[in-house]
Every structure is written in structure tokens, then in C-alpha cells.
Coordinates of N, CA and C in Angstrom, one line a residue:
Chain Q
M8 N -11.2 14.8 7.0 CA -10.7 13.8 8.3 C -12.0 13.4 9.2
N9 N -11.7 11.7 9.2 CA -13.0 11.5 9.7 C -12.0 10.7 10.5
I10 N -12.6 9.3 11.6 CA -12.0 8.2 12.5 C -11.1 7.3 11.4
F11 N -12.7 6.7 10.8 CA -11.2 5.7 9.5 C -10.4 5.9 9.4
R12 N -10.6 7.3 8.2 CA -9.2 7.6 7.6 C -8.3 7.7 8.2
F13 N -7.9 8.1 9.4 CA -6.8 8.9 10.1 C -6.4 7.6 10.6
A14 N -7.3 6.2 10.6 CA -7.0 4.9 11.8 C -6.7 4.8 10.8
G15 N -6.8 4.7 9.3 CA -6.0 4.1 8.0 C -4.8 4.2 7.7
D16 N -4.8 5.8 8.0 CA -3.3 6.5 7.2 C -2.2 6.2 9.2
M17 N -2.7 6.3 10.1 CA -2.0 5.7 11.3 C -1.6 4.0 10.9
S18 N -2.3 2.9 10.6 CA -2.2 2.0 10.0 C -1.3 1.6 9.2
H19 N -0.7 2.4 8.4 CA -0.3 2.9 7.2 C 0.9 3.0 7.7
V20 N 1.1 4.1 8.1 CA 1.8 4.7 9.2 C 3.2 3.3 10.0
V21 N 1.8 2.5 11.0 CA 2.2 1.0 12.2 C 3.5 0.7 10.9
S22 N 2.8 0.0 9.8 CA 3.0 -0.5 8.6 C 4.7 -0.4 8.7
I23 N 4.6 0.6 7.7 CA 6.4 1.2 7.2 C 6.7 1.3 8.6
L24 N 6.5 1.4 10.0 CA 7.3 1.2 11.4 C 7.7 -0.1 11.3
V25 N 6.8 -0.8 11.4 CA 7.3 -2.2 11.9 C 8.4 -3.0 10.8
L26 N 8.2 -2.1 9.9 CA 8.9 -2.8 8.7 C 10.8 -2.3 9.0
L27 N 10.4 -1.4 8.7 CA 11.9 -0.3 9.6 C 11.8 -1.4 10.4
L28 N 11.4 -1.9 11.6 CA 12.3 -2.6 13.2 C 11.8 -4.2 12.6
R29 N 11.4 -5.0 11.8 CA 11.9 -6.0 10.8 C 12.8 -6.0 10.5
L30 N 13.0 -4.8 9.4 CA 14.3 -5.4 8.5 C 15.8 -5.3 10.1
R31 N 15.6 -4.1 10.7 CA 16.6 -3.9 11.4 C 17.2 -5.2 12.5
S32 N 15.9 -5.6 13.2 CA 16.6 -6.3 14.5 C 16.6 -7.8 13.7
S33 N 16.3 -7.8 12.6 CA 16.5 -9.7 12.0 C 18.2 -9.5 10.9
K34 N 17.9 -8.6 10.8 CA 19.9 -7.7 10.0 C 19.4 -8.6 8.4
S35 N 18.1 -9.0 8.5 CA 18.3 -9.0 6.8 C 16.9 -8.4 6.5
A36 N 16.6 -9.1 5.1 CA 15.6 -8.5 3.9 C 15.0 -9.8 3.5
V37 N 15.2 -11.3 3.9 CA 14.9 -12.3 3.9 C 13.2 -12.1 4.3
G38 N 12.6 -12.5 3.6 CA 10.6 -12.8 3.4 C 10.1 -11.4 3.4
I39 N 11.4 -10.5 3.1 CA 10.3 -9.1 2.9 C 10.8 -9.1 0.9
S40 N 9.6 -8.5 0.4 CA 10.0 -8.2 -1.4 C 9.6 -7.0 -1.5
L41 N 11.3 -7.0 -2.1 CA 11.4 -5.2 -2.1 C 11.1 -5.1 -3.6
K42 N 10.2 -5.7 -4.3 CA 9.2 -5.3 -5.5 C 8.3 -4.8 -5.1
T43 N 8.0 -5.8 -3.8 CA 6.5 -4.6 -3.2 C 6.8 -3.1 -2.9
Q44 N 7.9 -3.0 -2.2 CA 8.5 -1.7 -2.6 C 8.7 -1.0 -3.1
E45 N 8.9 -1.4 -4.3 CA 9.1 -0.7 -5.3 C 8.2 -0.3 -6.1
L46 N 7.0 -1.1 -6.0 CA 5.8 -0.8 -6.3 C 4.8 0.0 -6.5
F47 N 5.2 0.4 -4.5 CA 4.6 1.3 -3.0 C 5.0 2.6 -3.4
L48 N 6.3 2.6 -3.9 CA 7.3 4.0 -4.4 C 6.6 4.1 -6.0
I49 N 6.4 3.7 -6.7 CA 6.1 3.9 -8.2 C 4.5 5.0 -8.1
V50 N 4.1 3.7 -6.6 CA 2.6 4.6 -6.0 C 2.3 5.7 -6.3
F51 N 3.1 6.1 -4.7 CA 3.9 7.9 -4.2 C 3.7 8.5 -5.4
V52 N 4.6 7.7 -6.1 CA 5.7 9.3 -6.8 C 4.3 9.2 -7.3
T53 N 3.7 8.6 -8.8 CA 2.8 8.7 -9.1 C 0.9 10.0 -9.1
R54 N 1.3 8.5 -7.1 CA -0.4 9.6 -7.2 C -0.5 11.0 -6.2
Y55 N 1.7 11.5 -5.2 CA 1.6 12.4 -4.9 C 1.6 13.8 -5.4
L56 N 1.9 13.9 -7.2 CA 2.3 14.5 -8.2 C 1.9 16.0 -7.3
D57 N 0.2 15.9 -6.4 CA -0.2 17.8 -6.5 C 0.0 17.9 -5.6
L58 N 1.3 17.0 -5.0 CA 2.1 17.4 -4.1 C 3.2 19.0 -4.7
F59 N 2.7 19.0 -5.6 CA 3.4 20.0 -6.3 C 2.5 21.4 -5.9
T60 N 1.0 20.9 -6.5 CA 0.2 21.3 -6.6 C -0.8 22.5 -6.4
T61 N -1.7 21.3 -5.6 CA -2.0 22.0 -4.9 C -2.1 21.1 -3.4
F62 N -2.1 22.4 -2.4 CA -2.7 22.0 -1.1 C -3.7 21.8 -0.1
Y63 N -3.4 20.9 0.5 CA -4.7 20.3 1.4 C -4.6 21.2 3.0
S64 N -2.9 20.1 3.2 CA -3.6 20.2 5.1 C -1.9 19.8 4.7
L65 N -1.4 20.6 6.5 CA 0.2 20.3 6.5 C 0.2 19.5 6.9
Y66 N -0.8 18.2 7.4 CA -0.8 17.2 7.5 C -0.7 15.9 6.1
N67 N -1.5 16.2 5.1 CA -1.7 15.9 4.0 C 0.0 15.8 3.2
S68 N 0.4 17.0 3.5 CA 1.4 17.2 2.7 C 2.6 16.5 3.4
F69 N 2.8 16.4 5.0 CA 3.7 15.4 5.4 C 3.4 14.3 5.3
M70 N 2.4 13.6 5.4 CA 2.6 12.5 5.0 C 3.0 11.8 3.9
K71 N 2.4 12.8 3.1 CA 2.9 12.6 1.4 C 4.7 11.9 1.2
V72 N 4.8 13.2 1.6 CA 6.3 13.5 2.1 C 7.0 12.3 3.0
A73 N 6.8 12.0 4.0 CA 7.0 10.8 4.8 C 7.2 9.8 4.1
Y74 N 6.0 9.8 3.1 CA 5.5 8.0 2.5 C 7.2 7.7 1.1
I75 N 7.0 9.1 1.2 CA 8.5 8.4 -0.1 C 9.7 8.5 0.4
A76 N 9.6 9.4 1.7 CA 11.2 9.0 2.4 C 11.4 8.0 2.6
S77 N 10.4 6.7 3.4 CA 10.7 6.5 4.6 C 10.6 4.7 2.8
T78 N 9.8 4.7 2.0 CA 9.8 3.4 1.0 C 11.1 3.6 -0.2
T79 N 11.2 5.4 -0.2 CA 12.6 5.1 -0.7 C 14.0 5.2 0.0
Y80 N 13.7 5.4 1.3 CA 14.6 4.6 2.1 C 14.9 3.0 2.5
I81 N 13.9 2.5 2.8 CA 14.0 1.0 3.0 C 14.3 0.4 1.9
I82 N 14.0 0.8 0.8 CA 14.6 0.7 -1.8 C 16.1 0.2 -1.1
W83 N 17.0 1.5 -1.0 CA 17.7 2.3 -0.8 C 18.7 1.4 0.5
M84 N 18.5 0.6 1.0 CA 18.6 0.2 2.6 C 19.2 -1.8 1.4
I85 N 18.0 -2.0 1.1 CA 18.0 -3.4 1.2 C 18.3 -3.3 -0.5
R86 N 18.3 -3.0 -0.9 CA 19.4 -2.6 -2.7 C 21.4 -2.8 -2.5
F87 N 21.1 -1.9 -1.3 CA 22.8 -1.1 -1.8 C 23.3 -1.0 0.2
Q88 N 22.8 -1.4 0.7 CA 23.4 -1.8 2.2 C 23.7 -2.6 3.0
E89 N 24.9 -3.5 3.3 CA 24.9 -4.6 3.8 C 24.8 -4.5 5.5
P90 N 23.6 -5.7 5.1 CA 24.3 -7.3 5.2 C 22.6 -7.3 4.9
Y91 N 21.7 -6.4 3.5 CA 20.7 -6.4 3.3 C 21.2 -6.6 1.7
K92 N 21.7 -5.2 1.7 CA 22.1 -6.7 -0.2 C 23.0 -8.0 -0.4
S93 N 23.8 -8.4 0.6 CA 23.7 -9.7 0.1 C 23.3 -11.1 0.2
K94 N 22.3 -10.3 1.2 CA 21.2 -11.6 1.5 C 20.4 -11.3 1.1
Y95 N 19.3 -10.6 0.7 CA 18.8 -9.9 -0.5 C 18.4 -11.5 -1.3
D96 N 18.0 -12.6 -1.7 CA 17.8 -13.3 -2.6 C 16.5 -13.2 -3.6
A97 N 17.3 -12.3 -5.1 CA 15.7 -12.0 -6.1 C 15.4 -13.0 -6.7
S98 N 15.6 -14.6 -6.7 CA 14.9 -15.5 -7.3 C 13.7 -15.4 -6.3
Q99 N 14.2 -15.7 -5.3 CA 13.2 -15.7 -3.9 C 11.7 -14.7 -4.2
D100 N 12.9 -13.2 -5.1 CA 11.1 -12.6 -5.3 C 11.1 -11.9 -6.5
S101 N 10.7 -13.1 -7.2 CA 10.6 -13.6 -8.6 C 8.6 -13.6 -9.9
F102 N 8.1 -13.0 -8.5 CA 6.7 -13.6 -9.2 C 6.5 -11.8 -9.2
L103 N 6.0 -12.3 -10.8 CA 4.8 -10.5 -11.1 C 6.6 -9.3 -11.3
H104 N 6.9 -9.6 -12.1 CA 8.1 -8.7 -13.2 C 7.0 -7.4 -13.3
I105 N 7.7 -6.2 -12.2 CA 7.1 -5.1 -12.7 C 6.4 -4.4 -13.5
K106 N 7.6 -4.9 -14.4 CA 6.6 -4.8 -15.8 C 5.1 -5.4 -15.9
F107 N 4.9 -5.8 -15.9 CA 3.3 -7.0 -15.8 C 2.4 -6.7 -15.7
A108 N 3.1 -5.8 -13.5 CA 1.8 -5.2 -13.1 C 1.6 -3.0 -13.1
V109 N 2.8 -3.0 -14.4 CA 2.8 -1.9 -14.8 C 2.1 -0.8 -16.3
A110 N 1.9 -2.6 -16.9 CA 2.0 -2.2 -17.8 C 0.5 -2.3 -18.1
P111 N -0.4 -3.2 -17.3 CA -1.6 -3.5 -17.1 C -2.6 -1.5 -16.8
C112 N -2.0 -1.5 -15.8 CA -2.8 -0.3 -14.7 C -2.6 0.9 -15.8
A113 N -0.9 0.9 -16.4 CA -0.8 1.8 -17.5 C -2.1 2.0 -17.8
G114 N -2.4 0.9 -18.9 CA -3.4 1.1 -20.4 C -5.0 0.7 -19.3
L115 N -5.4 0.5 -18.0 CA -6.4 0.4 -17.9 C -6.6 2.3 -17.9
A116 N -5.7 2.7 -17.0 CA -5.8 4.6 -16.6 C -6.1 5.0 -17.8
L117 N -5.3 4.7 -18.4 CA -5.7 5.4 -20.0 C -6.5 5.6 -20.5
F118 N -7.4 4.6 -20.3 CA -8.5 4.3 -20.9 C -9.9 4.3 -19.4
A119 N -9.3 4.9 -18.5 CA -10.6 4.8 -17.3 C -10.4 7.0 -18.3
C120 N -9.4 7.1 -18.4 CA -9.3 9.0 -18.6 C -9.6 9.1 -19.6
L121 N -9.4 8.6 -20.7 CA -10.2 8.5 -22.1 C -11.4 8.8 -21.8
V122 N -12.0 7.8 -20.9 CA -13.7 7.7 -20.9 C -14.2 9.0 -19.6
K123 N -13.3 9.0 -18.8 CA -14.4 10.3 -17.9 C -14.0 11.6 -18.4
G124 N -12.8 11.9 -19.5 CA -12.7 12.6 -20.1 C -11.9 13.9 -19.2
E125 N -11.0 12.9 -18.1 CA -9.7 13.9 -16.9 C -8.7 13.1 -18.3
L126 N -8.3 14.2 -19.2 CA -6.8 14.1 -19.6 C -5.4 14.6 -19.1
S127 N -5.0 15.2 -18.4 CA -4.4 16.5 -17.5 C -3.6 14.5 -17.4
P128 N -1.7 15.0 -17.2 CA -1.6 14.0 -17.3 C -1.2 13.6 -15.7
I129 N -1.4 14.6 -14.5 CA -1.6 14.4 -13.3 C -2.9 13.9 -12.9
D130 N -3.6 14.0 -13.2 CA -5.1 12.7 -13.3 C -4.8 10.9 -13.8
I131 N -3.9 11.5 -15.1 CA -3.8 10.0 -15.2 C -3.1 9.1 -15.0
L132 N -1.9 10.0 -14.1 CA -1.2 9.8 -13.4 C -1.7 8.9 -11.6
W133 N -2.3 9.6 -11.6 CA -3.5 9.3 -10.1 C -3.6 8.5 -10.3
T134 N -5.0 7.8 -11.7 CA -5.7 6.9 -11.4 C -5.0 5.8 -12.1
F135 N -3.3 6.2 -12.5 CA -2.6 4.8 -12.3 C -2.1 4.3 -11.4
S136 N -1.8 5.4 -10.3 CA -1.2 4.8 -8.7 C -2.6 4.2 -7.9
I137 N -3.5 4.0 -8.6 CA -4.6 4.0 -7.5 C -5.2 1.8 -8.3
F138 N -5.0 2.5 -9.9 CA -4.7 0.6 -9.7 C -3.4 -0.1 -9.3
L139 N -2.1 0.4 -9.4 CA -1.1 -0.6 -9.2 C -0.9 -0.2 -7.8
E140 N -1.5 0.5 -7.2 CA -1.7 -0.1 -5.5 C -2.6 -1.0 -4.8
A141 N -3.7 -1.6 -5.6 CA -4.4 -2.9 -5.9 C -3.6 -4.1 -5.4
L142 N -2.5 -3.7 -6.7 CA -1.8 -5.1 -6.4 C 0.3 -5.4 -6.4
A143 N 0.5 -3.8 -5.5 CA 1.3 -3.8 -4.8 C 2.1 -5.0 -3.9
I144 N 0.6 -5.4 -3.7 CA 1.0 -6.0 -2.3 C 1.2 -7.5 -2.6
V145 N 0.8 -7.6 -4.1 CA 1.4 -9.1 -4.4 C 1.9 -9.9 -4.8
P146 N 3.3 -9.0 -4.7 CA 4.9 -10.2 -4.2 C 5.2 -10.6 -3.2
Q147 N 4.9 -9.8 -2.1 CA 4.7 -9.5 -1.0 C 4.5 -10.9 -0.5
L148 N 2.3 -11.0 -0.9 CA 2.1 -12.3 -0.3 C 2.8 -13.8 -1.1
F149 N 3.2 -13.5 -1.9 CA 4.0 -14.6 -2.7 C 5.1 -15.2 -2.0
V150 N 6.3 -13.8 -1.5 CA 7.1 -14.2 -0.8 C 6.8 -15.1 0.3
L151 N 5.6 -15.0 1.0 CA 5.6 -14.9 2.2 C 5.1 -16.6 2.3
Q152 N 3.9 -17.2 0.9 CA 3.9 -18.3 0.8 C 5.0 -18.6 0.6
R153 N 6.2 -18.2 -0.1 CA 7.3 -19.6 -0.6 C 7.8 -20.1 0.7
Y154 N 8.4 -18.8 1.8 CA 8.1 -18.9 3.1 C 7.8 -19.7 4.3
R155 N 6.2 -19.9 3.7 CA 5.0 -20.4 4.5 C 5.5 -20.1 5.7
E156 N 6.6 -20.2 6.5 CA 6.2 -19.5 8.1 C 6.7 -18.3 8.5
V157 N 5.6 -17.5 8.4 CA 6.0 -15.6 8.5 C 6.7 -15.4 10.3
E158 N 6.9 -14.2 10.3 CA 8.2 -13.9 10.8 C 6.9 -13.5 11.8
N159 N 7.0 -13.0 12.8 CA 6.6 -12.2 13.8 C 6.0 -10.9 13.0
L160 N 7.1 -10.2 12.6 CA 6.8 -8.7 12.2 C 6.6 -9.0 10.7
T161 N 7.0 -9.7 10.4 CA 7.0 -9.5 8.8 C 4.7 -9.2 8.8
G162 N 4.5 -9.7 10.1 CA 3.3 -10.6 9.7 C 3.0 -9.2 10.1
H163 N 2.6 -8.7 10.9 CA 2.2 -7.1 11.5 C 2.4 -5.9 10.1
Y164 N 3.4 -6.5 9.6 CA 3.9 -5.5 8.8 C 2.7 -5.5 7.4
V165 N 2.7 -6.8 7.3 CA 1.4 -7.1 6.3 C -0.1 -6.5 6.8
F166 N -0.3 -7.3 8.2 CA -1.1 -6.8 8.5 C -1.6 -5.1 8.9
F167 N -0.7 -4.3 9.4 CA -1.2 -3.2 8.9 C -1.1 -2.2 7.6
L168 N -0.6 -3.6 6.5 CA -0.5 -2.4 5.8 C -1.5 -3.2 4.5
G169 N -1.9 -3.7 4.9 CA -4.2 -5.0 4.6 C -5.0 -3.8 5.1
A170 N -4.5 -3.6 6.6 CA -5.4 -2.5 7.0 C -6.1 -1.6 6.8
Y171 N -5.0 -0.7 6.0 CA -4.9 0.6 6.2 C -5.9 0.9 5.4
R172 N -6.4 -0.3 3.8 CA -7.2 0.5 2.7 C -8.4 -0.3 2.7
G173 N -8.6 -1.3 3.9 CA -9.6 -1.4 4.5 C -10.5 -0.6 4.9
L174 N -9.8 0.0 6.2 CA -9.8 1.3 6.9 C -11.0 2.4 5.8
Y175 N -10.1 2.5 4.5 CA -10.3 3.7 3.6 C -11.3 3.1 2.9
I176 N -12.7 2.2 2.9 CA -13.2 2.0 2.3 C -14.0 2.5 3.6
L177 N -14.2 2.2 4.8 CA -15.3 2.8 5.7 C -15.0 4.3 5.9
N178 N -14.0 4.4 5.5 CA -13.8 6.2 5.4 C -14.7 6.7 3.9
W179 N -14.6 5.8 2.7 CA -15.1 6.2 2.2 C -16.8 6.2 2.5
V180 N -17.6 5.3 3.0 CA -18.6 5.0 3.2 C -19.6 6.2 4.1
Y181 N -18.5 6.9 4.9 CA -18.0 7.8 6.0 C -18.7 8.9 5.1
R182 N -17.6 9.0 3.9 CA -17.8 10.2 3.3 C -19.1 10.5 2.4
S183 N -19.8 9.7 1.8 CA -20.8 9.7 1.2 C -21.8 10.0 1.8
Y184 N -22.0 9.3 2.9 CA -23.5 9.3 3.6 C -22.9 10.5 4.8
Y185 N -22.0 11.3 4.7 CA -22.0 12.4 5.8 C -21.4 13.6 5.2
E186 N -20.7 14.3 4.1 CA -20.3 14.9 3.2 C -21.0 15.5 2.4
Q187 N -21.5 15.8 2.3 CA -23.2 16.8 1.1 C -21.8 16.8 -0.6
F188 N -21.0 17.4 -0.3 CA -20.6 17.4 -2.0 C -19.5 16.6 -2.0
Y189 N -19.4 15.7 -1.7 CA -18.3 14.8 -1.6 C -18.7 13.9 -2.5
R190 N -17.6 13.1 -4.1 CA -18.4 13.6 -5.5 C -17.7 11.8 -5.4
H191 N -18.2 10.5 -5.7 CA -17.9 9.7 -5.6 C -17.1 8.9 -6.9
N192 N -16.2 8.3 -6.3 CA -15.4 7.8 -8.0 C -15.1 6.2 -7.3
W193 N -16.0 5.5 -8.1 CA -15.9 4.1 -8.7 C -14.5 3.5 -8.6
L194 N -14.1 3.8 -9.3 CA -12.5 3.5 -9.1 C -11.5 3.6 -8.1
V195 N -12.2 4.0 -7.6 CA -11.1 4.4 -6.3 C -11.7 3.2 -5.1
Y196 N -13.2 3.1 -5.2 CA -13.8 2.0 -4.0 C -13.4 0.6 -4.8
V197 N -13.8 0.3 -6.1 CA -13.0 -0.9 -6.5 C -11.6 -1.9 -6.7
S198 N -10.7 -0.5 -6.6 CA -9.9 -1.0 -6.4 C -9.0 -0.8 -4.8
G199 N -9.5 -0.3 -4.5 CA -9.9 -0.8 -2.7 C -10.3 -2.2 -2.1
A200 N -11.4 -2.0 -3.2 CA -11.6 -3.3 -2.2 C -11.2 -4.6 -3.4
V201 N -10.8 -4.2 -4.4 CA -10.1 -6.1 -4.8 C -8.8 -5.5 -4.1
Q202 N -7.4 -5.0 -3.8 CA -7.3 -5.2 -3.1 C -6.7 -5.0 -1.9
T203 N -7.9 -4.8 -0.7 CA -8.5 -5.4 0.3 C -8.4 -6.7 0.0
A204 N -9.2 -7.3 -0.2 CA -9.4 -8.9 -0.7 C -8.2 -9.4 -0.6
L205 N -7.4 -8.7 -2.0 CA -6.3 -9.5 -1.9 C -5.7 -10.1 -0.4
Y206 N -5.3 -9.3 0.5 CA -5.5 -10.2 2.0 C -6.6 -10.4 2.6
V207 N -7.8 -11.1 2.4 CA -8.3 -11.7 3.2 C -7.8 -13.2 3.6
D208 N -6.6 -13.6 2.9 CA -6.6 -14.9 3.7 C -5.8 -14.7 4.2
F209 N -4.8 -13.8 4.0 CA -3.6 -13.8 5.1 C -4.4 -12.9 6.8
F210 N -5.0 -12.7 6.3 CA -6.5 -12.1 7.9 C -6.6 -13.5 8.0
Y211 N -7.4 -13.8 7.7 CA -7.5 -15.5 8.6 C -6.9 -15.4 9.4
Y212 N -5.8 -16.5 8.6 CA -4.6 -16.9 8.9 C -3.4 -16.3 9.8
Y213 N -3.6 -14.8 10.0 CA -3.0 -13.5 11.1 C -4.0 -14.1 11.6
V214 N -5.4 -13.1 11.4 CA -6.4 -13.7 12.8 C -5.9 -14.7 14.1
V215 N -6.2 -16.2 13.1 CA -6.6 -17.5 14.1 C -5.3 -17.3 14.4
S216 N -4.3 -17.5 13.8 CA -2.8 -17.8 14.7 C -2.6 -16.9 16.1
K217 N -2.9 -15.4 16.0 CA -3.2 -14.5 17.2 C -4.0 -15.5 18.0
Y218 N -4.7 -15.7 17.7 CA -6.0 -16.5 18.2 C -5.5 -17.0 19.2
Y219 N -4.8 -18.5 17.8 CA -4.9 -19.2 19.1 C -3.6 -19.7 19.3
G220 N -2.4 -18.7 18.9 CA -1.0 -18.1 19.6 C -0.5 -19.6 18.7
G221 N 0.5 -19.3 18.6 CA 1.9 -20.1 18.2 C 2.1 -19.5 16.3
K222 N 2.4 -19.8 15.4 CA 3.5 -19.8 14.9 C 2.2 -19.4 12.9
L223 N 2.6 -17.8 12.6 CA 1.4 -18.0 11.9 C 2.2 -18.3 10.6
T224 N 1.5 -19.6 9.9 CA 1.9 -20.0 8.8 C 1.2 -20.5 7.6
L225 N 1.6 -20.0 6.3 CA 0.9 -20.3 5.8 C 0.3 -21.6 5.2
P226 N -0.9 -21.5 4.5 CA -0.7 -23.4 3.5 C 0.2 -23.1 2.4
T227 N 0.4 -24.1 1.4 CA 0.9 -24.1 0.5 C 0.1 -23.3 -0.5
Chain P
G24 N -16.3 24.1 -1.8 CA -16.6 23.4 -3.1 C -16.3 22.0 -3.0
A25 N -17.0 21.2 -3.9 CA -16.8 19.9 -4.3 C -15.2 19.0 -4.4
A26 N -15.7 18.1 -2.7 CA -14.7 17.4 -2.5 C -13.5 16.2 -3.6
A27 N -13.5 16.7 -4.3 CA -12.4 16.3 -5.2 C -12.1 14.6 -4.7
A28 N -13.0 14.3 -5.3 CA -13.4 12.6 -5.1 C -12.2 11.8 -4.7
A29 N -11.9 11.7 -3.5 CA -10.5 10.7 -2.6 C -8.9 11.9 -3.2
K30 N -9.0 13.0 -3.6 CA -8.0 13.3 -4.8 C -7.4 14.5 -2.9
D31 N -8.5 14.4 -1.9 CA -7.8 15.0 -1.1 C -6.8 13.9 0.1
E32 N -7.0 12.5 -0.2 CA -6.5 11.7 1.4 C -5.5 10.7 0.2
L33 N -5.1 10.6 1.2 CA -3.8 9.6 0.6 C -3.0 8.5 -0.5

């Protein structure tokens, strides 16, 4: 564990807590993409299958369960709990049907694992989750574009979610530099870079709006 | 042993 990875995990935790706070305080899911949450749940469920096969640490196991539980709760809240259910506007969260993200990532993961010769289902699903996570934020970014003006807590939720994987990139640099036996996984680096790159323009408008004060508004 | 690349991460 290193400071970058810990900061990244804490950023991810903060993002989930801020999203929960935002849902509770605004009593609606307007401006929040349910699709993004569902994609993240698929990411966690396919990535953390080793929960049952490999024990790394209490922290690692606890966080995996916490991510799956919190994301499941958020999806349940928006889908089934009032007032979120009646206020959720699926037509505003219509970009990127889940299958159009899942299918290419599944194909790419299968291909990558064939090339690498790692054919265990756990490895293939793990690789699939690495690719899928890069796309998971796309529906949320489109919902932000739709509503243009970004509500304060929603802005923080997206910012910390983007910062988490950006900090992981620093963690990979650190590990490749300091850990003698660390084996590189270029698929993870590329996917993490693409994922973080998708946030770049949001980061820009977020930082500018925080620096100059005023509302966070995204250009059309 | 060789830390399984990124498998021990979240």
C-alpha cells in the first residue's frame, strides 16, 4: 500500500459518501445517472470475485464489500424507493445503453486474455471490469451535459470519482519504481489513463468554478 | 512473490 493508492481509495470513498449525501439532501436523483451506478456495480462484481479465492488484507476485503454494498444500495434507492423512483427521469439518462458498453469490453477482455493466455474465468472477468470501468462514467458525464448547470454536491461526487483513478496512476508509477517484483499490466494502465482522460474537461470546469467561485456550468 | 499486477488493488 502507498500514499497514492490510499488517497485514491479514500477519494473513491468520499465520492460514494458525497453521492449518498446528495441523494439524501436533494430527495431526488435528478442529475444523477443510474446507468453509471449500474455499470460500476457490474465493474465491482466482476472485479472482486477474488473475494472468495484470495485474501489480501482486511482492508482490501472490507473495501470490496463496502463498494458492492453501497453501490447496490444507491441503485436500489433510485430504482425502488420514493421519492427517487417517481422522480427519476430515464429519458435523461438515455445515453449509452448498458449493452453497448458491456459487449465491446467483454469482447476486448476475451481477446486480451486469449493473447495473454490467461483463460481462467476470474481473469477474463477481472480484465472485463478494468475496461468497463473506463466507460462507466460516460452516462453520468452526458447527464451533466444535459443539465448543463452542475449542482454543488454532484460536482464533488464526479470530481472525487475521477480523482480516484488519477491517483491510482501515480500509485502505478510508484509501484513500478519501488516494488522490485511488481509485474506491469499495461491493460490496466491504458484503461486507467483513458478513464482519467474522460474527466479532464470536467476537471477543468470544476477547478475554474471553484477558483473563481460561481456555479459549475458545462458548455453545451 | 511477484505481486500479481494490480490484482491486489481495488
